[in-house]
Short mmCIF file of C-alpha atoms in Angstrom, two decimals:
data_model
loop_
_atom_site.label_atom_id
_atom_site.label_comp_id
_atom_site.label_asym_id
_atom_site.label_seq_id
_atom_site.Cartn_x
_atom_site.Cartn_y
_atom_site.Cartn_z
CA UNK A 217 37.90 -23.07 -12.86
CA UNK A 218 38.55 -26.78 -13.16
CA UNK A 219 36.75 -29.69 -11.60
CA UNK A 220 38.67 -30.42 -8.44
CA UNK A 221 39.68 -33.97 -7.53
CA UNK A 222 37.52 -34.98 -4.58
CA UNK A 223 39.21 -38.29 -3.85
CA UNK A 224 40.01 -38.98 -0.24
CA UNK A 225 43.56 -38.40 1.01
CA UNK A 226 45.41 -41.12 2.91
CA UNK A 227 45.44 -40.94 6.70
CA UNK A 228 46.70 -42.88 9.69
CA UNK A 229 44.86 -45.77 11.30
CA UNK A 230 41.90 -44.58 13.36
CA UNK A 231 42.44 -47.17 16.06
CA UNK A 232 44.11 -44.72 18.44
CA UNK A 233 42.68 -41.24 18.77
CA UNK A 234 45.62 -39.96 20.81
CA UNK A 235 48.19 -41.06 18.24
CA UNK A 236 46.13 -39.40 15.53
CA UNK A 237 46.10 -36.07 17.31
CA UNK A 238 49.84 -36.35 18.00
CA UNK A 239 50.56 -37.02 14.32
CA UNK A 240 49.03 -33.73 13.27
CA UNK A 241 50.88 -33.71 9.97
CA UNK A 242 48.34 -36.11 8.50
CA UNK A 243 44.99 -34.46 7.85
CA UNK A 244 41.90 -36.08 6.38
CA UNK A 245 40.24 -34.01 3.69
CA UNK A 246 36.94 -35.40 2.45
CA UNK A 247 35.56 -32.09 1.16
CA UNK A 248 37.90 -30.11 -1.15
CA UNK A 249 38.26 -26.42 -0.32
CA UNK A 250 36.30 -23.85 -2.31
CA UNK A 251 38.52 -21.66 -4.43
CA UNK A 252 37.88 -18.00 -5.11
CA UNK A 253 35.91 -15.29 -3.38
CA UNK A 254 32.77 -16.12 -1.44
CA UNK A 255 31.32 -12.80 -2.61
CA UNK A 256 31.87 -13.65 -6.27
CA UNK A 257 30.44 -17.06 -5.53
CA UNK A 258 27.12 -15.23 -5.16
CA UNK A 259 27.57 -12.26 -7.49
CA UNK A 260 28.45 -14.40 -10.51
CA UNK A 261 25.45 -16.77 -10.23
CA UNK A 262 23.13 -13.84 -9.44
CA UNK A 263 24.24 -12.01 -12.60
CA UNK A 264 23.58 -15.11 -14.70
CA UNK A 265 20.21 -15.49 -12.97
CA UNK A 266 19.37 -11.86 -13.74
CA UNK A 267 20.16 -12.47 -17.41
CA UNK A 268 17.92 -15.54 -17.47
CA UNK A 269 15.17 -13.72 -15.60
CA UNK A 270 15.13 -10.83 -18.07
CA UNK A 271 14.77 -13.30 -20.93
CA UNK A 272 11.84 -14.97 -19.22
CA UNK A 273 9.93 -11.91 -18.03
CA UNK A 274 10.15 -9.76 -21.17
CA UNK A 275 6.68 -9.90 -22.81
CA UNK A 276 5.64 -12.70 -20.49
CA UNK A 277 1.98 -12.05 -21.26
CA UNK A 278 2.53 -12.73 -24.96
CA UNK A 279 0.91 -14.49 -26.68
CA UNK A 280 -2.36 -13.29 -25.20
CA UNK A 281 -3.90 -16.70 -25.52
CA UNK A 282 -4.42 -19.93 -23.66
CA UNK A 283 -1.34 -21.93 -24.66
CA UNK A 284 -1.54 -25.73 -24.87
CA UNK A 285 -2.43 -27.28 -21.46
CA UNK A 286 -2.68 -23.89 -19.76
CA UNK A 287 -6.40 -24.40 -20.33
CA UNK A 288 -6.43 -26.89 -17.43
CA UNK A 289 -3.96 -25.52 -14.93
CA UNK A 290 -4.69 -21.79 -15.00
CA UNK A 291 -8.38 -22.43 -14.26
CA UNK A 292 -7.67 -25.04 -11.60
CA UNK A 293 -5.21 -22.64 -9.99
CA UNK A 294 -7.74 -19.81 -9.90
CA UNK A 295 -10.31 -22.16 -8.41
CA UNK A 296 -7.88 -23.25 -5.71
CA UNK A 297 -7.11 -19.74 -4.53
CA UNK A 298 -10.82 -18.90 -4.45
CA UNK A 299 -12.42 -22.15 -3.27
CA UNK A 300 -9.58 -24.32 -1.94
CA UNK A 301 -10.38 -27.04 -4.50
CA UNK A 302 -10.74 -27.37 -8.26
CA UNK A 303 -14.24 -26.71 -9.63
CA UNK A 304 -16.01 -27.32 -12.93
CA UNK A 305 -16.17 -24.32 -15.27
CA UNK A 306 -18.77 -23.21 -17.79
CA UNK A 307 -18.52 -23.91 -21.51
CA UNK A 308 -16.09 -21.64 -23.41
CA UNK A 309 -14.49 -20.51 -20.16
CA UNK A 310 -11.21 -19.73 -21.93
CA UNK A 311 -12.89 -17.22 -24.24
CA UNK A 312 -14.61 -15.59 -21.27
CA UNK A 313 -11.32 -15.27 -19.40
CA UNK A 314 -9.52 -13.68 -22.35
CA UNK A 315 -12.43 -11.24 -22.63
CA UNK A 316 -11.92 -10.23 -18.99
CA UNK A 317 -14.76 -12.24 -17.42
CA UNK A 318 -13.73 -14.31 -14.40
CA UNK A 319 -17.23 -15.56 -13.53
CA UNK A 320 -16.60 -18.91 -15.16
CA UNK A 321 -17.86 -21.41 -12.57
CA UNK A 322 -20.91 -23.60 -12.75
CA UNK A 323 -23.55 -22.54 -10.25
CA UNK A 324 -23.54 -24.81 -7.21
CA UNK A 325 -25.53 -25.14 -4.02
CA UNK A 326 -24.38 -26.82 -0.82
CA UNK A 327 -26.43 -29.86 -1.86
CA UNK A 328 -24.76 -30.09 -5.29
CA UNK A 329 -21.26 -29.01 -4.30
CA UNK A 330 -19.72 -32.40 -5.01
CA UNK A 331 -21.18 -32.44 -8.55
CA UNK A 332 -19.42 -29.17 -9.23
CA UNK A 333 -16.03 -30.55 -8.16
CA UNK A 334 -13.59 -31.05 -11.03
CA UNK A 335 -11.86 -34.41 -11.41
CA UNK A 336 -8.15 -33.61 -11.68
CA UNK A 337 -5.30 -36.07 -12.10
CA UNK A 338 -2.36 -34.17 -10.60
CA UNK A 339 -1.70 -33.16 -6.98
CA UNK A 340 -2.49 -29.55 -6.12
CA UNK A 341 0.84 -27.88 -5.30
CA UNK A 342 1.82 -26.78 -8.82
CA UNK A 343 -1.61 -25.23 -9.29
CA UNK A 344 -1.37 -23.47 -5.93
CA UNK A 345 1.90 -21.97 -7.12
CA UNK A 346 0.34 -20.83 -10.41
CA UNK A 347 -2.53 -19.40 -8.38
CA UNK A 348 -0.19 -17.11 -6.45
CA UNK A 349 0.55 -15.22 -9.66
CA UNK A 350 -3.15 -15.03 -10.49
CA UNK A 351 -3.89 -13.73 -7.00
CA UNK A 352 -1.25 -11.03 -7.46
CA UNK A 353 -1.89 -9.99 -11.07
CA UNK A 354 -5.29 -11.37 -11.99
CA UNK A 355 -6.59 -14.12 -14.24
CA UNK A 356 -4.69 -13.12 -17.36
CA UNK A 357 -1.72 -14.56 -19.31
CA UNK A 358 0.86 -12.60 -17.30
CA UNK A 359 -0.78 -13.60 -14.03
CA UNK A 360 -0.96 -17.31 -14.70
CA UNK A 361 2.59 -17.41 -16.12
CA UNK A 362 4.21 -15.30 -13.41
CA UNK A 363 4.98 -18.13 -10.98
CA UNK A 364 6.50 -20.28 -13.74
CA UNK A 365 8.81 -17.42 -14.71
CA UNK A 366 9.86 -16.88 -11.09
CA UNK A 367 10.53 -20.56 -10.50
CA UNK A 368 12.33 -20.96 -13.83
CA UNK A 369 14.55 -18.00 -12.97
CA UNK A 370 15.29 -19.28 -9.46
CA UNK A 371 16.25 -22.67 -10.85
CA UNK A 372 19.10 -20.98 -12.75
CA UNK A 373 20.49 -19.68 -9.45
CA UNK A 374 20.10 -23.05 -7.72
CA UNK A 375 21.88 -24.88 -10.54
CA UNK A 376 24.71 -22.33 -10.69
CA UNK A 377 25.28 -22.68 -6.96
CA UNK A 378 25.14 -26.47 -6.87
CA UNK A 379 27.45 -26.70 -9.91
CA UNK A 380 29.85 -24.37 -8.11
CA UNK A 381 29.76 -26.59 -5.04
CA UNK A 382 30.34 -29.76 -7.05
CA UNK A 383 33.21 -28.34 -9.13
CA UNK A 384 34.67 -25.92 -6.58
CA UNK A 385 34.67 -23.31 -9.35
CA UNK A 386 32.57 -20.14 -9.51
CA UNK A 387 33.22 -19.82 -13.24
CA UNK A 388 31.97 -23.33 -13.95
CA UNK A 389 28.95 -22.66 -11.75
CA UNK A 390 28.14 -19.59 -13.84
CA UNK A 391 28.71 -21.65 -17.00
CA UNK A 392 26.09 -24.15 -15.82
CA UNK A 393 23.61 -21.39 -14.96
CA UNK A 394 24.14 -19.78 -18.36
CA UNK A 395 23.43 -23.03 -20.21
CA UNK A 396 20.20 -23.53 -18.29
CA UNK A 397 19.18 -19.94 -19.02
CA UNK A 398 19.77 -20.60 -22.73
CA UNK A 399 17.92 -23.89 -22.99
CA UNK A 400 14.85 -23.55 -25.20
CA UNK A 401 12.62 -26.05 -23.40
CA UNK A 402 13.42 -24.55 -20.01
CA UNK A 403 12.74 -21.09 -21.44
CA UNK A 404 9.35 -22.07 -22.90
CA UNK A 405 8.18 -23.88 -19.77
CA UNK A 406 9.31 -20.90 -17.67
CA UNK A 407 6.85 -18.80 -19.68
CA UNK A 408 3.93 -21.23 -19.70
CA UNK A 409 1.49 -22.20 -16.95
CA UNK A 410 2.22 -25.92 -17.02
CA UNK A 411 3.25 -28.02 -14.03
CA UNK A 412 6.54 -29.41 -15.29
CA UNK A 413 8.73 -26.39 -14.50
CA UNK A 414 7.66 -26.62 -10.85
CA UNK A 415 8.44 -30.35 -10.79
CA UNK A 416 11.89 -29.62 -12.23
CA UNK A 417 12.57 -26.91 -9.65
CA UNK A 418 11.75 -29.04 -6.61
CA UNK A 419 13.76 -31.97 -7.96
CA UNK A 420 16.76 -29.69 -8.51
CA UNK A 421 16.32 -28.08 -5.09
CA UNK A 422 16.23 -31.53 -3.45
CA UNK A 423 19.43 -32.53 -5.25
CA UNK A 424 21.12 -29.31 -4.14
CA UNK A 425 20.08 -29.87 -0.51
CA UNK A 426 21.46 -33.39 -0.53
CA UNK A 427 24.78 -32.27 -2.05
CA UNK A 428 25.14 -29.70 0.75
CA UNK A 429 24.20 -32.39 3.29
CA UNK A 430 26.88 -34.65 1.84
CA UNK A 431 29.56 -31.99 2.32
CA UNK A 432 28.43 -31.18 5.85
CA UNK A 433 28.27 -34.84 6.89
CA UNK A 434 31.84 -35.36 5.74
CA UNK A 435 33.01 -32.22 7.52
CA UNK A 436 31.48 -33.54 10.76
CA UNK A 437 33.24 -36.85 10.31
CA UNK A 438 36.56 -35.05 9.76
CA UNK A 439 36.12 -33.03 12.97
CA UNK A 440 35.27 -36.18 14.89
CA UNK A 441 38.26 -37.99 13.42
CA UNK A 442 40.65 -35.23 14.48
CA UNK A 443 39.26 -34.40 17.91
CA UNK A 444 37.74 -37.52 19.51
CA UNK A 445 38.71 -41.12 20.25
CA UNK A 446 37.90 -43.59 17.53
CA UNK A 447 35.07 -46.10 17.65
CA UNK A 448 34.35 -49.01 15.30
CA UNK A 449 31.15 -47.42 13.98
CA UNK A 450 31.86 -43.71 14.25
CA UNK A 451 29.70 -40.91 15.63
CA UNK A 452 26.11 -39.92 15.20
CA UNK A 453 26.03 -36.83 12.99
CA UNK A 454 23.11 -35.14 14.73
CA UNK A 455 20.13 -33.56 13.03
CA UNK A 456 20.91 -33.07 9.36
CA UNK A 457 18.73 -30.15 8.38
CA UNK A 458 19.82 -30.08 4.76
CA UNK A 459 18.76 -33.69 4.30
CA UNK A 460 15.43 -32.90 5.91
CA UNK A 461 15.17 -29.98 3.49
CA UNK A 462 15.89 -32.40 0.66
CA UNK A 463 13.07 -34.62 1.87
CA UNK A 464 10.68 -31.66 1.95
CA UNK A 465 11.67 -30.67 -1.61
CA UNK A 466 11.16 -34.24 -2.84
CA UNK A 467 7.69 -34.24 -1.29
CA UNK A 468 6.92 -30.95 -2.99
CA UNK A 469 8.06 -32.45 -6.31
CA UNK A 470 5.62 -35.35 -5.79
CA UNK A 471 2.97 -32.80 -4.81
CA UNK A 472 3.29 -31.26 -8.28
CA UNK A 473 3.37 -34.51 -10.26
CA UNK A 474 3.57 -38.11 -9.16
CA UNK A 475 6.63 -38.62 -11.35
CA UNK A 476 8.54 -36.87 -8.56
CA UNK A 477 8.40 -40.25 -6.83
CA UNK A 478 11.09 -41.58 -9.19
CA UNK A 479 13.49 -38.95 -7.88
CA UNK A 480 12.42 -39.46 -4.26
CA UNK A 481 13.42 -43.12 -4.38
CA UNK A 482 16.61 -42.54 -6.38
CA UNK A 483 17.82 -39.63 -4.27
CA UNK A 484 17.10 -41.46 -1.00
CA UNK A 485 19.27 -44.37 -2.12
CA UNK A 486 21.95 -41.95 -3.32
CA UNK A 487 22.07 -40.06 -0.01
CA UNK A 488 22.34 -43.23 2.05
CA UNK A 489 25.07 -44.62 -0.20
CA UNK A 490 27.00 -41.40 0.36
CA UNK A 491 26.77 -42.10 4.11
CA UNK A 492 28.20 -45.59 3.65
CA UNK A 493 31.02 -44.19 1.53
CA UNK A 494 31.87 -41.47 4.02
CA UNK A 495 32.19 -43.86 6.97
CA UNK A 496 34.27 -46.25 4.90
CA UNK A 497 36.52 -43.40 3.73
CA UNK A 498 37.18 -42.19 7.26
CA UNK A 499 38.63 -45.62 8.06
CA UNK A 500 36.08 -47.08 10.47
CA UNK A 501 36.34 -50.80 11.22
CA UNK A 502 32.55 -51.22 10.93
CA UNK A 503 31.45 -48.50 8.48
CA UNK A 504 28.34 -50.24 7.21
CA UNK A 505 27.11 -51.22 10.65
CA UNK A 506 27.70 -47.62 11.75
CA UNK A 507 25.76 -46.29 8.78
CA UNK A 508 22.84 -48.66 9.41
CA UNK A 509 22.74 -47.79 13.10
CA UNK A 510 23.35 -44.05 12.96
CA UNK A 511 22.50 -42.76 9.47
CA UNK A 512 19.76 -44.98 8.08
CA UNK A 513 17.16 -44.34 10.84
CA UNK A 514 17.48 -40.57 10.48
CA UNK A 515 17.60 -40.96 6.72
CA UNK A 516 14.26 -42.77 6.77
CA UNK A 517 12.77 -39.97 8.82
CA UNK A 518 14.14 -37.27 6.52
CA UNK A 519 13.48 -39.05 3.22
CA UNK A 520 10.31 -41.03 3.98
CA UNK A 521 8.39 -39.74 7.01
CA UNK A 522 8.97 -36.03 6.36
CA UNK A 523 8.00 -36.32 2.66
CA UNK A 524 4.79 -38.18 3.56
CA UNK A 525 3.72 -35.50 6.04
CA UNK A 526 4.66 -32.74 3.60
CA UNK A 527 2.77 -34.38 0.74
CA UNK A 528 -0.36 -34.72 2.86
CA UNK A 529 -0.10 -31.07 3.93
CA UNK A 530 -0.37 -29.93 0.31
CA UNK A 531 -3.87 -31.45 0.20
CA UNK A 532 -5.11 -29.21 3.01
CA UNK A 533 -7.61 -27.49 0.71
CA UNK A 534 -9.21 -30.81 -0.18
CA UNK A 535 -9.46 -31.94 3.45
CA UNK A 536 -10.64 -28.59 4.83
CA UNK A 537 -13.47 -27.92 2.37
CA UNK A 538 -16.61 -29.71 1.27
CA UNK A 539 -16.32 -29.21 -2.47
CA UNK A 540 -13.39 -31.41 -3.48
CA UNK A 541 -13.83 -34.27 -5.90
CA UNK A 542 -14.82 -37.42 -4.00
CA UNK A 543 -14.69 -35.56 -0.72
CA UNK A 544 -17.93 -37.02 0.74
CA UNK A 545 -17.93 -34.30 3.36
CA UNK A 546 -21.60 -34.65 4.35
CA UNK A 547 -21.43 -38.40 4.80
CA UNK A 548 -18.13 -38.14 6.66
CA UNK A 549 -19.55 -35.68 9.19
CA UNK A 550 -23.03 -37.13 9.53
CA UNK A 551 -22.07 -39.52 12.30
CA UNK A 552 -20.87 -36.67 14.49
CA UNK A 553 -17.89 -38.76 15.53
CA UNK A 554 -14.51 -37.03 15.03
CA UNK A 555 -12.74 -40.37 14.69
CA UNK A 556 -15.22 -41.54 12.07
CA UNK A 557 -14.79 -38.24 10.22
CA UNK A 558 -11.00 -38.65 10.17
CA UNK A 559 -11.05 -42.25 8.99
CA UNK A 560 -13.72 -41.68 6.36
CA UNK A 561 -11.95 -38.60 5.03
CA UNK A 562 -8.72 -40.55 4.68
CA UNK A 563 -10.53 -43.45 3.03
CA UNK A 564 -12.11 -41.04 0.53
CA UNK A 565 -8.70 -39.51 -0.17
CA UNK A 566 -7.08 -42.91 -0.77
CA UNK A 567 -9.91 -43.85 -3.14
CA UNK A 568 -9.34 -40.60 -5.04
CA UNK A 569 -5.61 -41.36 -5.35
CA UNK A 570 -6.44 -44.82 -6.69
CA UNK A 571 -8.71 -43.33 -9.32
CA UNK A 572 -5.90 -41.02 -10.42
CA UNK A 573 -3.46 -43.94 -10.57
CA UNK A 574 -5.78 -46.01 -12.76
CA UNK A 575 -6.36 -42.98 -15.00
CA UNK A 576 -2.64 -42.58 -15.67
CA UNK A 577 -2.03 -46.30 -16.15
CA UNK A 578 -4.63 -46.41 -18.89
CA UNK A 579 -3.77 -43.15 -20.64
CA UNK A 580 -3.29 -44.28 -24.24
CA UNK A 581 -5.01 -41.59 -26.31
CA UNK A 582 -3.11 -40.49 -29.40
CA UNK A 583 -1.82 -36.94 -29.76
CA UNK A 584 -0.10 -35.32 -32.76
CA UNK A 585 2.84 -34.17 -30.60
CA UNK A 586 3.30 -37.28 -28.47
CA UNK A 587 6.74 -38.86 -28.42
CA UNK A 588 8.64 -41.83 -27.01
CA UNK A 589 11.35 -41.48 -24.33
CA UNK A 590 14.10 -42.60 -26.69
CA UNK A 591 13.27 -39.63 -28.92
CA UNK A 592 13.68 -37.00 -26.20
CA UNK A 593 17.49 -36.63 -26.08
CA UNK A 594 17.55 -36.17 -29.86
CA UNK A 595 14.66 -33.66 -29.93
CA UNK A 596 12.87 -35.71 -32.57
CA UNK A 597 9.34 -34.63 -31.65
CA UNK A 598 8.93 -31.18 -30.08
CA UNK A 599 5.57 -29.83 -28.97
CA UNK A 600 3.84 -26.93 -30.71
CA UNK A 601 2.48 -25.04 -27.72
CA UNK A 602 1.02 -22.28 -29.89
CA UNK A 603 0.82 -21.49 -33.59
CA UNK A 604 -1.08 -18.82 -35.47
CA UNK A 605 -0.71 -17.74 -39.10
CA UNK A 606 -1.41 -14.23 -40.29
CA UNK A 607 -1.48 -12.47 -43.61
CA UNK A 608 0.49 -9.32 -44.48
CA UNK A 609 1.37 -8.61 -40.84
CA UNK A 610 5.16 -8.92 -40.75
CA UNK A 611 6.38 -7.40 -43.97
CA UNK A 612 5.62 -10.60 -45.85
CA UNK A 613 2.50 -12.20 -47.27
CA UNK A 614 2.54 -15.25 -44.97
CA UNK A 615 3.47 -14.76 -41.32
CA UNK A 616 3.78 -17.15 -38.39
CA UNK A 617 3.55 -16.71 -34.64
CA UNK A 618 4.71 -19.78 -32.75
CA UNK A 619 5.75 -21.11 -29.36
CA UNK A 620 7.64 -24.36 -29.88
CA UNK A 621 8.55 -26.51 -26.90
CA UNK A 622 12.03 -27.68 -27.86
CA UNK A 623 15.45 -27.72 -26.27
CA UNK A 624 18.44 -25.82 -27.62
CA UNK A 625 20.07 -28.44 -29.90
CA UNK A 626 23.66 -27.46 -29.09
CA UNK A 627 22.98 -28.07 -25.40
CA UNK A 628 20.96 -31.27 -25.82
CA UNK A 629 23.30 -32.91 -28.33
CA UNK A 630 26.28 -31.79 -26.29
CA UNK A 631 24.66 -33.38 -23.24
CA UNK A 632 24.37 -36.74 -25.02
CA UNK A 633 28.14 -36.75 -25.58
CA UNK A 634 28.78 -35.51 -22.03
CA UNK A 635 26.63 -38.24 -20.47
CA UNK A 636 28.52 -40.90 -22.40
CA UNK A 637 31.78 -39.38 -21.18
CA UNK A 638 30.46 -39.42 -17.61
CA UNK A 639 29.74 -43.14 -17.85
CA UNK A 640 33.37 -43.76 -18.82
CA UNK A 641 34.61 -41.38 -16.13
CA UNK A 642 32.51 -42.95 -13.39
CA UNK A 643 33.56 -46.53 -14.11
CA UNK A 644 37.21 -45.52 -14.40
CA UNK A 645 37.40 -43.30 -11.30
CA UNK A 646 34.20 -43.86 -9.26
CA UNK A 647 33.90 -40.08 -8.95
CA UNK A 648 30.78 -39.38 -6.91
CA UNK A 649 29.79 -36.37 -9.02
CA UNK A 650 29.59 -38.39 -12.22
CA UNK A 651 27.60 -41.06 -10.41
CA UNK A 652 25.17 -38.55 -8.91
CA UNK A 653 24.48 -36.84 -12.24
CA UNK A 654 24.05 -40.15 -14.07
CA UNK A 655 21.68 -41.45 -11.40
CA UNK A 656 19.57 -38.27 -11.45
CA UNK A 657 19.35 -38.38 -15.24
CA UNK A 658 18.48 -42.09 -15.19
CA UNK A 659 15.65 -41.81 -12.65
CA UNK A 660 14.19 -38.95 -14.69
CA UNK A 661 14.34 -40.87 -17.97
CA UNK A 662 14.38 -44.67 -17.65
CA UNK A 663 11.03 -45.15 -15.83
CA UNK A 664 9.26 -43.65 -18.83
CA UNK A 665 10.43 -46.58 -20.97
CA UNK A 666 8.42 -48.89 -18.73
CA UNK A 667 5.30 -46.77 -19.20
CA UNK A 668 5.92 -46.62 -22.94
CA UNK A 669 6.21 -50.42 -23.19
CA UNK A 670 3.78 -51.62 -20.53
CA UNK A 671 1.08 -48.93 -20.73
CA UNK A 672 1.66 -47.38 -24.16
CA UNK A 673 1.16 -44.10 -22.31
CA UNK A 674 0.79 -40.77 -24.08
CA UNK A 675 4.00 -38.80 -23.40
CA UNK A 676 5.58 -35.54 -24.55
CA UNK A 677 9.06 -34.07 -24.84
CA UNK A 678 8.48 -31.63 -21.99
CA UNK A 679 8.28 -34.59 -19.58
CA UNK A 680 12.09 -34.50 -19.90
CA UNK A 681 12.45 -31.08 -18.26
CA UNK A 682 13.53 -32.52 -14.86
CA UNK A 683 16.46 -34.12 -16.69
CA UNK A 684 17.69 -30.83 -18.17
CA UNK A 685 19.59 -29.52 -15.08
CA UNK A 686 21.48 -32.81 -14.91
CA UNK A 687 22.24 -32.65 -18.62
CA UNK A 688 23.76 -29.24 -17.96
CA UNK A 689 25.69 -30.60 -14.97
CA UNK A 690 27.07 -33.37 -17.18
CA UNK A 691 28.32 -30.78 -19.69
CA UNK A 692 29.77 -28.70 -16.85
CA UNK A 693 31.68 -31.61 -15.32
CA UNK A 694 33.11 -32.47 -18.74
CA UNK A 695 34.03 -28.81 -19.23
CA UNK A 696 36.04 -29.01 -16.02
CA UNK A 697 37.82 -32.10 -17.29
CA UNK A 698 38.67 -30.35 -20.54
CA UNK A 699 40.12 -27.34 -18.74
CA UNK A 700 42.08 -29.47 -16.31
CA UNK A 701 43.31 -28.84 -12.76
CA UNK A 702 44.03 -25.32 -11.58
CA UNK A 703 47.82 -25.72 -11.40
CA UNK A 704 50.53 -23.48 -12.80
CA UNK A 705 53.92 -24.39 -14.27
CA UNK A 706 57.12 -23.57 -12.32
CA UNK A 707 57.45 -20.38 -14.39
CA UNK A 708 53.86 -19.36 -13.64
CA UNK A 709 52.74 -19.86 -17.24
CA UNK A 710 49.27 -21.16 -17.96
CA UNK A 711 49.48 -24.78 -19.21
CA UNK A 712 48.52 -25.24 -22.85
CA UNK A 713 45.84 -27.74 -21.86
CA UNK A 714 44.02 -25.12 -19.81
CA UNK A 715 44.24 -22.59 -22.62
CA UNK A 716 42.85 -25.00 -25.20
CA UNK A 717 40.25 -26.36 -22.78
CA UNK A 718 39.05 -22.91 -21.79
CA UNK A 719 38.77 -21.92 -25.45
CA UNK A 720 36.72 -25.04 -26.21
CA UNK A 721 34.36 -24.44 -23.28
CA UNK A 722 33.98 -20.77 -24.20
CA UNK A 723 33.24 -21.73 -27.81
CA UNK A 724 30.56 -24.15 -26.64
CA UNK A 725 28.90 -21.44 -24.54
CA UNK A 726 29.00 -19.06 -27.52
CA UNK A 727 27.44 -21.69 -29.79
CA UNK A 728 24.68 -22.26 -27.25
CA UNK A 729 24.01 -18.52 -27.14
CA UNK A 730 23.87 -18.26 -30.94
CA UNK A 731 21.65 -21.34 -31.19
CA UNK A 732 19.23 -19.92 -28.59
CA UNK A 733 19.20 -16.53 -30.35
CA UNK A 734 18.37 -18.26 -33.64
CA UNK A 735 15.49 -20.20 -32.09
CA UNK A 736 14.19 -17.36 -29.92
CA UNK A 737 11.53 -16.12 -32.38
CA UNK A 738 9.81 -19.53 -32.40
CA UNK A 739 10.19 -19.95 -28.63
CA UNK A 740 8.66 -16.60 -27.68
CA UNK A 741 5.79 -16.19 -30.15
CA UNK A 742 7.47 -13.48 -32.23
CA UNK A 743 5.64 -12.65 -35.45
CA UNK A 744 7.99 -13.56 -38.32
CA UNK A 745 7.66 -14.47 -42.00
CA UNK A 746 6.63 -18.05 -42.61
CA UNK A 747 9.89 -18.71 -44.44
CA UNK A 748 11.87 -17.74 -41.33
CA UNK A 749 9.71 -19.96 -39.15
CA UNK A 750 10.24 -22.86 -41.52
CA UNK A 751 14.01 -22.28 -41.57
CA UNK A 752 14.10 -22.84 -37.81
CA UNK A 753 12.57 -26.31 -38.01
CA UNK A 754 15.45 -28.69 -37.30
CA UNK A 755 13.72 -31.86 -38.54
CA UNK A 756 11.05 -30.61 -40.90
CA UNK A 757 9.30 -33.94 -41.44
CA UNK A 758 8.74 -34.27 -37.69
CA UNK A 759 7.91 -30.70 -36.77
CA UNK A 760 5.47 -29.51 -39.40
#
């Protein structure tokens, strides 16, 4: 159950392939073996995922209201699945929807179609995903939250599996999945039709794909090292499907929100640096030249060309219909020239993207729940997604029904300590896992400081949700360090360090569970006395 040392073992000089094969006693191991049962490697994470899924799906349609920014995305999603683009709605559309009326669109004719197009500032993929739930279950709270609950639940499984791969421990993988299932912000966003949970999922999926690609690339280098004559630069590793998959996932993250671009750049650099490290570790005389010649070109295809094509494909509804904002369909087709149509359509699309960019760069409006990036790790300004007070409805005179977007403090404060520990660990050992987690956290957090300083942009705590899986990974890696290596004493006794470490990790998981249970009423919209609601406010002067 401990984090396994992944440092590279010593090996003979690669100058002579024949002598290497003759000296079979020396074996290069660049990917540590996975301990435990393969079956339990799936059963354990699936059980944790089931637990998290039950939490998220129970009373998913409650509160029966339009919660926070659901007012934008649930209507845009329904428009996409019906029209292929976002359209302008009538006044008081939310009230009509909650009353069961889905005829909420302004009346348009072919001549006025463009005037009925809604100006939206996020790419369409997240809304397409929300729309799937609405297509299946209708335009109601359960329908527009269904996809978020599915994606939030699946992210628990992905994190458990990638944590297992990074630590070589099924138990630590399940520990990571459990912490994500118990995080309050992840729980709330998994039950709300906002875009951020979809962004988080695709970022996490891309990271998982690249970790698998890293293992497979090293395994290929090991096989080449053992079976073929050496060369100064090493072999080409062939088509790397997992890295291509990572590129697709990064594109899908950008297709939900543009902030996915931060991760696309950071993860591309990370993946290529892993290639340089692998060729150096195998003992090549020209590892960097080999990486530039054999890995970088394919890396650019997988992490630049493939994401661009994928991103463009998510806009198919805008290109294929006449009613999208700024589409200029009539003018684009009036010349009757297919080439002119293609160029003009692309020019219109680029202009639309520029408008969105300028909108975000000038977004300075004040909001009562806005926060600065430095406040996020300390949970200093959560977001009240929903609040309603009632009289004499819960066994008390004053009652509250709330959905508060806030992380589980035990997990978030524990993550702060774990991230600091990872910094020390990385600079003392250069362990790739610490570096990968720190980089992922940094690219999800640090760019927002620029926007806070340069643009004074309006930001919220839930912008931090893509960082949460990497906060959990940081805690998990530190848990492995606390437990120590999976070695027994000569008498077969369990070392005291492992006993104490396991007890500490188990206690942390129990505290996270208790903390989540305590907060659950104000995360799920449970009707409780006002005094109980108030007791759950961690920093009262900030939250009320």
